[in-house]
Short mmCIF file of C-alpha atoms in Angstrom, two decimals:
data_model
loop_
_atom_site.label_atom_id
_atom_site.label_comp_id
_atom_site.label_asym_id
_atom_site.label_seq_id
_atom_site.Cartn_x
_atom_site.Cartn_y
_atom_site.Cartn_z
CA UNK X 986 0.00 0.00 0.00
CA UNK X 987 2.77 2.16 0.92
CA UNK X 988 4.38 1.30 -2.45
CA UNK X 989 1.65 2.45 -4.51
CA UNK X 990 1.13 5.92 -2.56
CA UNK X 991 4.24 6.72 -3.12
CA UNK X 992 4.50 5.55 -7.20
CA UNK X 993 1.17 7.87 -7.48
CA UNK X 994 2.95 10.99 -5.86
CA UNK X 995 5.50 10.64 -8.13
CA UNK X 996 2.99 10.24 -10.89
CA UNK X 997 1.47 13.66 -10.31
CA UNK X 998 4.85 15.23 -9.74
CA UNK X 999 5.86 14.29 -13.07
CA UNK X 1000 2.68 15.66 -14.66
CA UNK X 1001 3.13 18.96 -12.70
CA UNK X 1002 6.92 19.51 -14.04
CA UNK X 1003 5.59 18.69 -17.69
CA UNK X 1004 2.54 21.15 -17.49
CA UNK X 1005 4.54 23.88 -15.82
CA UNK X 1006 7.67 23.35 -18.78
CA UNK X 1007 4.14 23.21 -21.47
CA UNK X 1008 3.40 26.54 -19.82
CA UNK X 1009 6.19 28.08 -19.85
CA UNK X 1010 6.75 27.50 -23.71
CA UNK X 1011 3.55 28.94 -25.06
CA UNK X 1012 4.50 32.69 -22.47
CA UNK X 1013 7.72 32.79 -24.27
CA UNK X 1014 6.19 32.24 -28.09
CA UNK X 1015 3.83 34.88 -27.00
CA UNK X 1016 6.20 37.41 -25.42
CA UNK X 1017 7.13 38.94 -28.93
CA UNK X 1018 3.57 40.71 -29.78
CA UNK X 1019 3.02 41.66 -26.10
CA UNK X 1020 6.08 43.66 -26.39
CA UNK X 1021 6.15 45.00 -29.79
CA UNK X 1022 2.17 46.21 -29.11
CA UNK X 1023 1.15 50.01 -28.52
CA UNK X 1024 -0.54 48.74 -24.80
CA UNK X 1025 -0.41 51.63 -21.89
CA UNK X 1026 2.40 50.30 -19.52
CA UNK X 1027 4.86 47.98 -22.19
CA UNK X 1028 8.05 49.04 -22.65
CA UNK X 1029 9.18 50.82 -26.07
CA UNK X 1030 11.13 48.41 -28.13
CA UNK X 1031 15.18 49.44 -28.12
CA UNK X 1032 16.33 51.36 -31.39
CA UNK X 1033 19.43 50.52 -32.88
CA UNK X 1034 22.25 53.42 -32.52
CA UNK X 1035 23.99 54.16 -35.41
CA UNK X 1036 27.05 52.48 -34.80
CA UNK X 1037 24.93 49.10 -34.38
CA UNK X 1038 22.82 50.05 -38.03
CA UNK X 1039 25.15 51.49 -40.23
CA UNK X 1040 23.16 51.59 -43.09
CA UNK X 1041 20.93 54.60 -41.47
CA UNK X 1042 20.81 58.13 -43.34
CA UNK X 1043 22.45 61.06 -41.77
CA UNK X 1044 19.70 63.39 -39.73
CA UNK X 1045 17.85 65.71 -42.20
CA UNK X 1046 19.07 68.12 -39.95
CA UNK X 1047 23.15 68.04 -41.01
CA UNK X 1048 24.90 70.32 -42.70
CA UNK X 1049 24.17 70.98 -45.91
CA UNK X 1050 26.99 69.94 -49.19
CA UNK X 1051 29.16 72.95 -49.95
CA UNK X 1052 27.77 74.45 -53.46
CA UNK X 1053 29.94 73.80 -56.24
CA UNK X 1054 31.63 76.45 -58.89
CA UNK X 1055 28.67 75.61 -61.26
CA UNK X 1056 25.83 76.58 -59.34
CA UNK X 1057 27.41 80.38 -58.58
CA UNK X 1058 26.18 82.91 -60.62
CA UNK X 1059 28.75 85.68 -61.03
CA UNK X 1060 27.55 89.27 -60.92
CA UNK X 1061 27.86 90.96 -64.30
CA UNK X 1062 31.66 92.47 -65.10
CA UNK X 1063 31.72 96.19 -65.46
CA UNK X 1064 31.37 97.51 -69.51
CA UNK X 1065 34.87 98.03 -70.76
CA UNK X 1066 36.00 100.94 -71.83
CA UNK X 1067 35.48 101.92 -75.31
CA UNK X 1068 32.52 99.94 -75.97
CA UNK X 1069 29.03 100.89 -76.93
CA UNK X 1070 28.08 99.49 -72.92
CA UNK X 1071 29.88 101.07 -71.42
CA UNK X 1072 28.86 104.74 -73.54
CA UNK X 1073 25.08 103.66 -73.06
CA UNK X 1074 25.70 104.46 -69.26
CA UNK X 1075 26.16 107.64 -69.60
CA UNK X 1076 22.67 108.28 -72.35
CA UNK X 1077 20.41 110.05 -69.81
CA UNK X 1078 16.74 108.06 -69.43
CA UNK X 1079 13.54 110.43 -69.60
CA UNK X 1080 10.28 110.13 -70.74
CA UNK X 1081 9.33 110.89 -74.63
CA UNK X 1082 8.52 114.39 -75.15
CA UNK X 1083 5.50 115.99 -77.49
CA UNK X 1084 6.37 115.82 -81.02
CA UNK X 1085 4.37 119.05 -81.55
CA UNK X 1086 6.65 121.40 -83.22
CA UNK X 1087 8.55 119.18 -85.27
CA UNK X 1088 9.17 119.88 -88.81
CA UNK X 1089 12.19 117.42 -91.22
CA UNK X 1090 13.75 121.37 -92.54
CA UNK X 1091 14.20 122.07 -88.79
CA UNK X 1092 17.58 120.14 -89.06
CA UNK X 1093 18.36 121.89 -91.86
CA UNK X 1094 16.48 122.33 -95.30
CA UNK X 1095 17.60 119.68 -98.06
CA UNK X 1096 20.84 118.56 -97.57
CA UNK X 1097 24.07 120.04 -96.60
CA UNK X 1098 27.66 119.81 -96.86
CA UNK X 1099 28.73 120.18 -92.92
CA UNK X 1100 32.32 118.61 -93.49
CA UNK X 1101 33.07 121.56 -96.48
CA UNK X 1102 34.33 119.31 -98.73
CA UNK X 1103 31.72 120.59 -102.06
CA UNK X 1104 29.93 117.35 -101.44
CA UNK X 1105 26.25 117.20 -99.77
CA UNK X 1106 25.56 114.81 -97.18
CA UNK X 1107 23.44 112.54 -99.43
CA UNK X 1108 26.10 111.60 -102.22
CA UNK X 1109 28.88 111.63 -99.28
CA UNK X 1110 26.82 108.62 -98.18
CA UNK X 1111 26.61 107.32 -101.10
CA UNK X 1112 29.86 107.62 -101.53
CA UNK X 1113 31.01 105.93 -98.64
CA UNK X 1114 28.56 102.79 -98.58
CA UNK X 1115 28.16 101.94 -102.05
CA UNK X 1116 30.87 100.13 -104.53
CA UNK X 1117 31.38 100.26 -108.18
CA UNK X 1118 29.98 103.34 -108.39
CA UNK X 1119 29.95 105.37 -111.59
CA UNK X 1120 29.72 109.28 -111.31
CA UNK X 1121 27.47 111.74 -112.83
CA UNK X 1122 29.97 113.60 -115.16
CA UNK X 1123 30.77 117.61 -114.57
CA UNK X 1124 30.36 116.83 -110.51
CA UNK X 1125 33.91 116.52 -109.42
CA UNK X 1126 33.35 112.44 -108.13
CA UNK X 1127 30.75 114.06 -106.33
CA UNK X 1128 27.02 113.09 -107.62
CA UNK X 1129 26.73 108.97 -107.85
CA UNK X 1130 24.98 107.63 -110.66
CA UNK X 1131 24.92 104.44 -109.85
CA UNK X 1132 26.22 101.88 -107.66
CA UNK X 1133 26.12 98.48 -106.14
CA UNK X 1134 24.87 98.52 -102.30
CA UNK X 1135 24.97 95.71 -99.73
CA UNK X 1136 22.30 96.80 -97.98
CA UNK X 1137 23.20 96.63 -93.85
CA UNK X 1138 19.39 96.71 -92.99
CA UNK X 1139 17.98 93.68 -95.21
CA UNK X 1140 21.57 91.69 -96.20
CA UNK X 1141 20.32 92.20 -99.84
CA UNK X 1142 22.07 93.70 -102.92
CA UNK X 1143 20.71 96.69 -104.60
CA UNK X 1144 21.77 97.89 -107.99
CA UNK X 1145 21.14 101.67 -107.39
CA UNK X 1146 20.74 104.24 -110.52
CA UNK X 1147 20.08 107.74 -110.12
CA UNK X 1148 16.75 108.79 -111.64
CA UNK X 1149 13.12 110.06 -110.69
CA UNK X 1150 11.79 106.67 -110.83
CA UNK X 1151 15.09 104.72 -109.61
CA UNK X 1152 16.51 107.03 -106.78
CA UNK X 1153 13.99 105.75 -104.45
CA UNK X 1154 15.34 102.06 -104.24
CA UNK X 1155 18.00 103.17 -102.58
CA UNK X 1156 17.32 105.68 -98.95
CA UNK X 1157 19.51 107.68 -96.95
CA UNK X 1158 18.28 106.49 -93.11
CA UNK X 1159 18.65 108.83 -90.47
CA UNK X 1160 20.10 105.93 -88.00
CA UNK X 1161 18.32 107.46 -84.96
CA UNK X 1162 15.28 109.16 -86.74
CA UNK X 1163 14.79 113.03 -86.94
CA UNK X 1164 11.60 113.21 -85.24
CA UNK X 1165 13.05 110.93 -82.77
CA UNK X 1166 15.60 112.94 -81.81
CA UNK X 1167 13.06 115.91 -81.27
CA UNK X 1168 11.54 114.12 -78.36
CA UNK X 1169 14.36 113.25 -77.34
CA UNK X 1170 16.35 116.85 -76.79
CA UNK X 1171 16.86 118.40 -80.36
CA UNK X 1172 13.76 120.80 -79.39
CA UNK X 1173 16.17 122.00 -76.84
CA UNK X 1174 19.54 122.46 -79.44
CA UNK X 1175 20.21 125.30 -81.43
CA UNK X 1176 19.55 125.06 -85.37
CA UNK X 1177 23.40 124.80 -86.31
CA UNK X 1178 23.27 121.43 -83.91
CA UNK X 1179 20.08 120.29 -85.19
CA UNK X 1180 21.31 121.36 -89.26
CA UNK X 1181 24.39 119.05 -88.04
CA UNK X 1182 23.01 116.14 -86.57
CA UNK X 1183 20.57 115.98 -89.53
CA UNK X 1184 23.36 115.79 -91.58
CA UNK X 1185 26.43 113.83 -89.85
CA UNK X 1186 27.64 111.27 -91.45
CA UNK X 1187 27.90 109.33 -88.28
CA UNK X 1188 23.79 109.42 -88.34
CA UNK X 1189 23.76 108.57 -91.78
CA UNK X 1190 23.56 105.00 -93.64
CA UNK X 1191 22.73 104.11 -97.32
CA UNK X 1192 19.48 101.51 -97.36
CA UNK X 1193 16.86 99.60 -99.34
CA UNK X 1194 13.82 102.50 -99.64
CA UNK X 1195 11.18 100.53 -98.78
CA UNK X 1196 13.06 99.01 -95.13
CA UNK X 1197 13.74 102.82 -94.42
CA UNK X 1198 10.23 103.73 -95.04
CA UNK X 1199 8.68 100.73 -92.90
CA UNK X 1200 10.74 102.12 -90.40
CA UNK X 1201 9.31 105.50 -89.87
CA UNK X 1202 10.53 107.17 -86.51
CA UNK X 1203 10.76 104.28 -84.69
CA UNK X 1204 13.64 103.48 -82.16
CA UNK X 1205 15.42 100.36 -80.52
CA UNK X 1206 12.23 99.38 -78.59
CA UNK X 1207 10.33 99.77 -81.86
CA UNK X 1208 11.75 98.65 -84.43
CA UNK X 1209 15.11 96.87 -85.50
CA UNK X 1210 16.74 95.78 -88.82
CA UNK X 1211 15.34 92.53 -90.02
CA UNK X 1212 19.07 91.75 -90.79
CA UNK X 1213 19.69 90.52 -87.32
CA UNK X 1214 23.92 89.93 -87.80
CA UNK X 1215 23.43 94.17 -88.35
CA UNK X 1216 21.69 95.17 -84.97
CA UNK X 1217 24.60 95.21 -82.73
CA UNK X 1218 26.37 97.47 -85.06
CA UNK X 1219 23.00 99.66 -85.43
CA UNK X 1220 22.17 100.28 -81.91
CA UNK X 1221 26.20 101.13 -81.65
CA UNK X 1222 25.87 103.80 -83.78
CA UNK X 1223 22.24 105.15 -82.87
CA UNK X 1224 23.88 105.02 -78.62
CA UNK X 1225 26.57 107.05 -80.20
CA UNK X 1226 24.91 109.50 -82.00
CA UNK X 1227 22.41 110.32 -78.71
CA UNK X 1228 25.89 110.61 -77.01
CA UNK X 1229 27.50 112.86 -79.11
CA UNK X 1230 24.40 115.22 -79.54
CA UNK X 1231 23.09 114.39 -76.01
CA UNK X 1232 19.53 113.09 -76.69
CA UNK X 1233 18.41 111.10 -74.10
CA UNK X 1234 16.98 107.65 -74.64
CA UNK X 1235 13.33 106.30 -73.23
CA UNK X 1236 13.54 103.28 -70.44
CA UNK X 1237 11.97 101.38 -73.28
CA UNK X 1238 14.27 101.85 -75.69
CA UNK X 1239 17.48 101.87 -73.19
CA UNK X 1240 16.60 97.91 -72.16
CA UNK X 1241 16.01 97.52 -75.59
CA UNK X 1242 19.90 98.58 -76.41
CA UNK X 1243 21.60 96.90 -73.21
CA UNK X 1244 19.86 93.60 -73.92
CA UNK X 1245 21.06 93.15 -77.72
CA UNK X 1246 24.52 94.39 -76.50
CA UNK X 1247 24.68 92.16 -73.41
CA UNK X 1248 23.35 89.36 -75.50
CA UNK X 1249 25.25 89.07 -78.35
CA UNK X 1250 28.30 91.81 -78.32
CA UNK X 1251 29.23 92.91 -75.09
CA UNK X 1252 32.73 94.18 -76.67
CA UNK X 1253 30.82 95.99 -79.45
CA UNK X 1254 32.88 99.12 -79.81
CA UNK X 1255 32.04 102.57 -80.20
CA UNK X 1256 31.41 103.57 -84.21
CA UNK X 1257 34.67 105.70 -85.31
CA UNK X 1258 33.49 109.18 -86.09
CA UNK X 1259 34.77 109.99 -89.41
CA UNK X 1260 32.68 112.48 -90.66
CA UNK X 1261 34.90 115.26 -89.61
CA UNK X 1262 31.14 117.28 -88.55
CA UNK X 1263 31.72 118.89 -84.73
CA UNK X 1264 28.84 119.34 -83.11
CA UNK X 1265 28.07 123.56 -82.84
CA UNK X 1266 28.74 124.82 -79.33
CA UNK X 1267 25.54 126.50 -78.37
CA UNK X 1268 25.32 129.72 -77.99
CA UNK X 1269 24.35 131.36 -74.40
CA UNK X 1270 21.79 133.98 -74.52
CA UNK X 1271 23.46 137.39 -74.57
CA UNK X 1272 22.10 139.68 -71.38
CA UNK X 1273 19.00 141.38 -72.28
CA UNK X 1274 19.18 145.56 -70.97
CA UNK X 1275 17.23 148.35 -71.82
CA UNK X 1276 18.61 150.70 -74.05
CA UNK X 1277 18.75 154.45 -73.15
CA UNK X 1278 16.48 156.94 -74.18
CA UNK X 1279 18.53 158.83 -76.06
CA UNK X 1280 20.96 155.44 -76.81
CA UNK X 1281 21.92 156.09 -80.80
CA UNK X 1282 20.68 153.28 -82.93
CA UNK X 1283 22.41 150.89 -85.57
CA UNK X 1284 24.33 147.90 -85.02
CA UNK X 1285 26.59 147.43 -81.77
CA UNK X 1286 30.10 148.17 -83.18
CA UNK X 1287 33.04 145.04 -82.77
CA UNK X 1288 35.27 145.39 -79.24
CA UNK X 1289 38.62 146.69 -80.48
CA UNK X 1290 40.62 145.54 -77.62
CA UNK X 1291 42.27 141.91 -78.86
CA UNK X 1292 43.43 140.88 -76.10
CA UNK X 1293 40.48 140.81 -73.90
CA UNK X 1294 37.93 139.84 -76.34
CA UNK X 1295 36.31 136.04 -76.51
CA UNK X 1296 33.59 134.69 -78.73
CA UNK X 1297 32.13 131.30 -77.28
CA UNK X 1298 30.99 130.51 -81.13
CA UNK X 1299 29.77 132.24 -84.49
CA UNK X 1300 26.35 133.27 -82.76
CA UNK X 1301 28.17 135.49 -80.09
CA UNK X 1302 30.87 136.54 -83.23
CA UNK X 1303 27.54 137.96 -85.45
CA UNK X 1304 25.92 138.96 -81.93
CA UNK X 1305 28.57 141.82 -82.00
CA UNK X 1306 28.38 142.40 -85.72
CA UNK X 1307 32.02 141.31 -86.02
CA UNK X 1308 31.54 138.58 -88.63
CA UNK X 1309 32.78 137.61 -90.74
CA UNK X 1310 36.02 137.68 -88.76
CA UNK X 1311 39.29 137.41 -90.28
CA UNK X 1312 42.71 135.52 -89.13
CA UNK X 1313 44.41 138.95 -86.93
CA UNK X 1314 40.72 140.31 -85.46
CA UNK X 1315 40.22 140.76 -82.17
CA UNK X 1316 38.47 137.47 -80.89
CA UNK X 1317 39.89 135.37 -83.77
CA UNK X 1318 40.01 131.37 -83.34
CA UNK X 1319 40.20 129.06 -85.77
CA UNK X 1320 37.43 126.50 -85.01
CA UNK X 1321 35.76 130.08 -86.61
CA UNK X 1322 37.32 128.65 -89.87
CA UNK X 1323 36.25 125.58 -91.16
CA UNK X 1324 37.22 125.52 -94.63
CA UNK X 1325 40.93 126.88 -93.41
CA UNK X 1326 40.22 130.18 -95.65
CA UNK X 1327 41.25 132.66 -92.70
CA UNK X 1328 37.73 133.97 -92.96
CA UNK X 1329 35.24 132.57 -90.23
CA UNK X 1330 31.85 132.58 -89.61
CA UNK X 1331 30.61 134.16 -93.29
#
């Protein structure tokens, strides 16, 4: 009896140790979701550090990569000297005045001869721009009859003969137009500096009639030559020309300028000025005073004292009633004398 007491204890101890090791199994396979679940009280799951995961990104908050050559934009150089940027700096920028007033003869009626040379301004340019020309006999090489031109505006090739119903094919353009220039300051010049700049050969080009016409008084914001290889050379020379006669330019038209210049020729140079034609100094306005009552009238005679006397220009020399003045006169100069005749202002 004893015997089989103690063979049943040891019975039920053996099925206790087996149900406690079956227990302990199934709170082990179930440990991993306890842990890993979002459950008030649990523990947060450990994190690897970096060293541990290597193959974790840097923080989005490190330093940023250094910026390479390629993504620096340089600020734009300075204009170098001598180029048509660099001279549109110094064009003043206004607004476009009235055109009321205006009137072609008011820079001179027909054309002129400003350089002296027994040539007018139109066959000068014709001259100068077209090739195998043939001249009109009796004229001195002066008066073209006809001519080839390579025409700057178009890139075509006129065959120019002079005649009422030919002449026309071929235009002298007034690089910055006439009536342009009248909005743009020549109201305020005096007629010799409007007769000039209507005739300088500077503001002067030989081109196909029908371009020039289409053209009208347009400027750079307006209208360019459809010959595009020709507009860096054109705005060049209509910059200089408002330079040398200081017209002023519109905003318009100045952006218009800087951004074919920037674009395409920022070493386009200034145009040589050939045409030997000085602008006029302007004459300042002579003091007005009442005359006295019993003043004697007739014109104000010449000073007589050399030494002292000075003439700013030809207005102030005719002012005085001393022209035409002569090489030895009191006041003489010789930018009196352009044809080098020792007579000035005639």
């Amino acid at each position: 009896m004893q015997k089989l007491q103690a063979a049943s204890l040891a019975a039920l101890a053996a099925i206790s140790i087996l149900f406690a090791a079956t227990g302990c199994e199934s709170n082990s396979a179930s440990a991993t979701p306890l842990e890993s679940s979002n459950t008030s009280g649990s523990a947060p799951a450990p994190t690897a550090t970096p060293a541990e995961s290597p193959t974790l990104s840097e923080p989005a908050e490190s330093e940023p990569a250094p910026v390479t050559e390629e993504l620096v934009s340089e600020a734009p150089a300075d204009p170098s000297p001598g180029t048509s940027l660099a001279q549109l700096e110094t064009i003043a920028i206004k607004g476009r005045a009235p055109k009321t007033g205006y009137d072609r003869d008011l820079f001179g009626r027909g054309w002129k001869d400003p350089d002296r040379n027994g040539c007018d301004a139109r066959n000068d340019t014709l001259n100068r721009d077209l090739s195998s020309i043939v001249h009109k006999p009796g004229t001195h090489g002066c008066v073209v009859a006809s001519g080839v031109l390579a025409d700057p505006l178009t890139g075509t090739t006129i065959h120019f003969v002079r005649g009422n119903a030919t002449s026309t094919a071929v235009q002298i353009d007034h690089v910055v137009p006439l009536s342009d220039a009248w909005q743009k300051g020549a109201q305020q010049l005096v007629s010799e500096e409007r007769e000039a700049l209507g005739n300088d050969p500077l503001n002067l080009l030989a081109t196909d009639g029908p371009t020039n016409g289409a053209k009208g008084d347009g400027d750079a914001a307006t209208w360019l030559p459809p010959n595009k290889s020709f507009r860096c050379e054109y705005v060049a020379i209509q910059t200089a020309v408002k330079a040398k006669y200081g017209l002023w330019m519109t905003q318009a038209e100045h952006d218009a300028i800087h951004r074919i210049l920037t674009a395409s020729c920022p070493d386009q140079p200034v145009p040589t000025d050939e045409g030997r034609v000085a602008v006029p100094i302007a004459a300042e306005p002579l003091p007005v005073s009442q005359p006295l009552k019993d003043a004697p009238s007739g014109p104000v005679p010449a000073p007589v004292s050399g030494a002292d006397v000075f003439y700013k220009n030809c207005t102030a020399v005719r002012a005085t009633g001393a022209a035409p003045i002569r090489v030895g006169d009191p006041g003489w100069d010789t930018k009196f004398d352009r044809d080098g005749d020792g007579v000035g202002c005639e």
